[in-house]
Amino acid sequence: MTDVEEPRHEWRVPWQVTALKAAGVAVCVGLALIGDRRQLLLAGIAAVGFAVLVLRDLFAPVRLAVGDDGLIVAGLAGKERISWNDVDRIRVDSRRRYGLTTELLEIDAGEQIHLFSRFDLGESVFDVAETLMRLRP
């Protein structure tokens, strides 16, 4: 018997989002190569930022998983287990600004707050919140 628990549900970054970030790296590198010094610096910084996001998506594609004993949150720094007892609140924060609506899944775990967008989870944050509330003991 192993110590590793199989997640009952998991949400991952869609491959299309990762591909779009990789295209951002290519565009920024192209701009850096054809531009002057200032453009090289700015496009280089942007390319590095996109590259970090692509690496995060490749090494930790599953952002959120649910097991019997709680949640598993993943990112560049690794995976973190959060017991259901430590989860204070699960909600969706929806804000409208400049004609755009931003929706984030917010998981409040004491001193930590984990935020996920639909681009992190691959589906509507409302659906994920509903599933988490249903699975929470």
Coordinates of C-alpha atoms in Angstrom, one line a residue:
M1 CA 0.0 0.0 0.0
T2 CA 1.3 3.5 -0.8
D3 CA 1.1 6.8 1.0
V4 CA 0.1 8.6 -2.1
E5 CA -3.6 9.3 -2.3
E6 CA -5.3 9.3 -5.7
P7 CA -7.1 12.6 -6.3
R8 CA -10.8 12.4 -6.8
H9 CA -10.9 15.5 -9.0
E10 CA -8.2 17.6 -10.6
W11 CA -8.1 20.8 -12.7
R12 CA -5.2 21.6 -15.0
V13 CA -4.0 24.3 -17.3
P14 CA -5.5 23.8 -20.8
W15 CA -2.8 23.1 -23.4
Q16 CA -4.1 26.0 -25.5
V17 CA -3.2 28.5 -22.8
T18 CA 0.3 27.0 -22.5
A19 CA 0.7 27.2 -26.3
L20 CA -0.4 30.9 -26.2
K21 CA 2.2 31.7 -23.6
A22 CA 4.9 29.9 -25.7
A23 CA 3.8 32.0 -28.7
G24 CA 4.3 35.1 -26.4
V25 CA 7.9 33.9 -25.8
A26 CA 8.5 33.7 -29.5
V27 CA 7.0 37.1 -30.3
C28 CA 9.0 38.8 -27.5
V29 CA 12.2 37.1 -28.7
G30 CA 11.5 38.3 -32.2
L31 CA 10.8 41.8 -31.1
A32 CA 14.1 41.8 -29.0
L33 CA 16.1 40.7 -32.1
I34 CA 14.7 43.4 -34.4
G35 CA 14.6 46.3 -32.0
D36 CA 17.0 48.8 -30.5
R37 CA 18.5 48.5 -27.0
R38 CA 15.5 49.6 -25.0
Q39 CA 13.2 47.3 -27.0
L40 CA 15.7 44.5 -26.4
L41 CA 15.6 45.0 -22.7
L42 CA 11.8 45.2 -22.5
A43 CA 11.1 42.4 -24.9
G44 CA 13.8 40.3 -23.2
I45 CA 12.1 40.8 -19.8
A46 CA 8.7 39.9 -21.2
A47 CA 10.2 36.8 -22.9
V48 CA 11.7 35.6 -19.6
G49 CA 8.3 36.2 -17.8
F50 CA 6.4 34.2 -20.5
A51 CA 9.1 31.5 -20.3
V52 CA 8.7 31.2 -16.5
L53 CA 4.9 30.8 -17.0
V54 CA 5.4 28.2 -19.7
L55 CA 7.8 26.2 -17.5
R56 CA 5.3 26.4 -14.6
D57 CA 2.5 25.1 -16.9
L58 CA 4.8 22.2 -18.1
F59 CA 6.1 21.1 -14.7
A60 CA 2.9 21.7 -12.7
P61 CA 0.0 21.4 -15.2
V62 CA -2.4 20.3 -12.4
R63 CA -3.1 23.4 -10.4
L64 CA -5.7 22.0 -8.0
A65 CA -6.7 18.5 -7.0
V66 CA -9.1 17.2 -4.4
G67 CA -8.5 14.1 -2.3
D68 CA -10.4 12.5 0.6
D69 CA -8.3 14.5 3.2
G70 CA -8.3 17.9 1.5
L71 CA -6.8 19.9 -1.4
I72 CA -3.6 19.7 -3.3
V73 CA -2.4 23.0 -4.7
A74 CA 0.5 23.0 -7.2
G75 CA 2.8 25.7 -8.6
L76 CA 6.5 26.3 -9.4
A77 CA 7.4 25.9 -5.7
G78 CA 5.9 22.4 -5.6
K79 CA 2.8 20.9 -4.2
E80 CA 1.1 21.8 -1.0
R81 CA -1.5 19.7 0.8
I82 CA -4.3 21.6 2.6
S83 CA -6.5 19.7 5.0
W84 CA -10.2 20.3 4.8
N85 CA -10.0 21.5 8.4
D86 CA -7.6 24.3 7.3
V87 CA -10.0 25.6 4.6
D88 CA -11.9 28.5 6.0
R89 CA -13.7 29.6 2.9
I90 CA -14.2 28.8 -0.8
R91 CA -15.8 31.5 -2.9
V92 CA -15.7 33.1 -6.3
D93 CA -14.6 36.7 -6.5
S94 CA -16.2 38.4 -9.5
R95 CA -15.2 42.0 -10.5
R96 CA -16.2 44.1 -13.4
R97 CA -13.7 46.8 -14.5
Y98 CA -13.2 48.6 -17.8
G99 CA -16.0 46.5 -19.4
L100 CA -14.3 43.2 -18.5
T101 CA -15.3 40.7 -15.8
T102 CA -12.7 38.9 -13.9
E103 CA -13.6 35.8 -11.9
L104 CA -11.2 34.1 -9.5
L105 CA -11.7 31.1 -7.3
E106 CA -10.5 32.0 -3.8
I107 CA -9.6 29.4 -1.3
D108 CA -8.9 30.9 2.1
A109 CA -6.8 28.5 4.2
G110 CA -5.9 30.5 7.3
E111 CA -2.9 32.6 6.6
Q112 CA -2.8 31.6 2.9
I113 CA -5.2 32.6 0.1
H114 CA -5.0 30.6 -3.1
L115 CA -6.4 32.3 -6.3
F116 CA -7.2 30.4 -9.5
S117 CA -8.7 31.7 -12.8
R118 CA -10.4 29.7 -15.5
F119 CA -7.1 29.7 -17.3
D120 CA -5.5 27.9 -14.4
L121 CA -8.3 25.4 -14.0
G122 CA -9.5 24.7 -17.5
E123 CA -13.2 25.3 -16.6
S124 CA -15.5 27.8 -15.1
V125 CA -14.4 28.9 -11.6
F126 CA -18.1 28.7 -10.6
D127 CA -18.3 25.0 -11.5
V128 CA -15.0 24.3 -9.6
A129 CA -16.3 26.1 -6.6
E130 CA -19.5 24.2 -6.7
T131 CA -17.6 20.9 -7.0
L132 CA -15.4 21.8 -4.0
M133 CA -18.3 22.7 -1.9
R134 CA -20.0 19.5 -2.7
L135 CA -16.9 17.4 -1.9
R136 CA -16.0 19.2 1.3
P137 CA -17.0 17.2 4.3

